[in-house]
Coordinates of C-alpha atoms in Angstrom, one line a residue:
M4 CA 0.7 -12.0 5.3
L5 CA 0.1 -11.8 1.6
S6 CA -2.3 -14.0 -0.4
N7 CA -0.8 -16.5 -2.8
T8 CA -2.3 -14.4 -5.7
L9 CA -0.4 -11.3 -4.6
K10 CA 2.8 -13.3 -4.2
N11 CA 2.4 -14.8 -7.6
N12 CA 1.7 -11.4 -9.2
R13 CA 4.9 -10.1 -7.6
D14 CA 6.9 -13.0 -8.9
R15 CA 5.5 -12.7 -12.4
S16 CA 5.7 -9.0 -12.8
T17 CA 8.8 -7.7 -14.4
N18 CA 7.9 -4.1 -15.1
L19 CA 7.9 -2.9 -11.4
N20 CA 10.9 -2.9 -9.1
Y21 CA 9.8 -4.3 -5.8
E22 CA 13.0 -3.2 -4.2
K23 CA 11.7 0.4 -4.1
T24 CA 10.7 2.2 -0.9
I25 CA 7.4 3.9 -0.3
R26 CA 9.0 7.2 -0.7
D27 CA 10.1 6.2 -4.2
L28 CA 6.6 5.0 -5.1
V29 CA 5.0 8.2 -4.0
K30 CA 7.3 10.2 -6.2
E31 CA 6.5 8.1 -9.2
Y32 CA 2.8 7.1 -8.9
S33 CA -0.5 8.3 -7.7
L34 CA -1.6 7.4 -4.2
Q35 CA -4.2 4.9 -5.6
K36 CA -1.5 3.2 -7.6
C37 CA 0.8 3.1 -4.6
L38 CA -1.9 1.3 -2.7
K39 CA -1.8 -1.5 -5.2
I40 CA 2.0 -1.7 -5.2
I41 CA 2.9 -1.4 -1.5
P42 CA 1.7 -4.9 -0.6
L43 CA 4.0 -6.3 -3.2
L44 CA 7.1 -4.6 -1.8
K45 CA 9.6 -6.6 0.1
V46 CA 9.0 -6.3 3.8
E47 CA 12.5 -5.1 4.5
N48 CA 11.9 -2.1 2.1
I49 CA 8.8 -0.9 4.0
K50 CA 9.6 1.5 6.7
V51 CA 6.9 2.0 9.3
N52 CA 7.3 5.7 9.5
E53 CA 7.1 6.1 5.7
L54 CA 4.0 3.9 5.6
E55 CA 2.4 5.9 8.3
K56 CA 3.1 9.2 6.4
F57 CA 1.6 7.7 3.3
L58 CA -1.5 6.6 5.1
R59 CA -2.0 10.0 6.7
K60 CA -1.6 11.7 3.4
F61 CA -4.1 9.3 1.8
F62 CA -6.7 9.9 4.5
D63 CA -6.1 13.7 4.3
E64 CA -6.7 13.7 0.5
N65 CA -9.6 11.3 0.4
Q66 CA -12.8 11.9 2.3
N67 CA -13.9 8.8 4.1
P68 CA -12.0 6.4 1.9
L69 CA -13.4 3.3 3.7
D70 CA -17.1 4.3 3.1
K71 CA -19.0 1.8 1.0
N72 CA -19.7 3.9 -2.1
D73 CA -18.8 3.4 -5.7
D74 CA -16.0 6.0 -5.7
N75 CA -14.1 4.1 -3.1
K76 CA -14.9 0.6 -4.3
K77 CA -11.8 0.5 -6.6
F78 CA -9.2 1.0 -3.8
R79 CA -11.0 0.1 -0.6
S80 CA -9.6 -3.5 -0.5
D81 CA -6.1 -2.2 -1.3
L82 CA -6.4 0.4 1.5
K83 CA -7.4 -2.2 4.0
R84 CA -4.5 -4.4 3.0
V85 CA -2.0 -1.6 3.4
I86 CA -3.5 -0.8 6.8
K87 CA -3.1 -4.4 7.9
I88 CA 0.5 -4.3 6.8
Y89 CA 1.1 -1.1 8.8
D90 CA -0.5 -2.7 11.9
W91 CA 1.6 -5.8 11.5
L92 CA 4.9 -3.9 11.1
K93 CA 4.1 -1.4 13.8
Y94 CA 3.0 -3.9 16.5
R95 CA 4.9 -7.1 15.8

């Protein structure tokens, strides 16, 4: 599911604990930062209901986050990636 680049980044990074849950991340980081970290979490640590809550919160706090404007450019790819992970976990 993840690109080789993301897998390599996860393997090389030592400053983040990829054993955390989404709930842990939301307590520690901004929503945009969480978008970057969630794809790097171990699949067994991603609970579908937590991910759904996270996505709902993100969409509630950000107006049209998938629109193609400069404000969303920074996290639009990350958001799409997290949505794909959610779909895969929910419907596999």
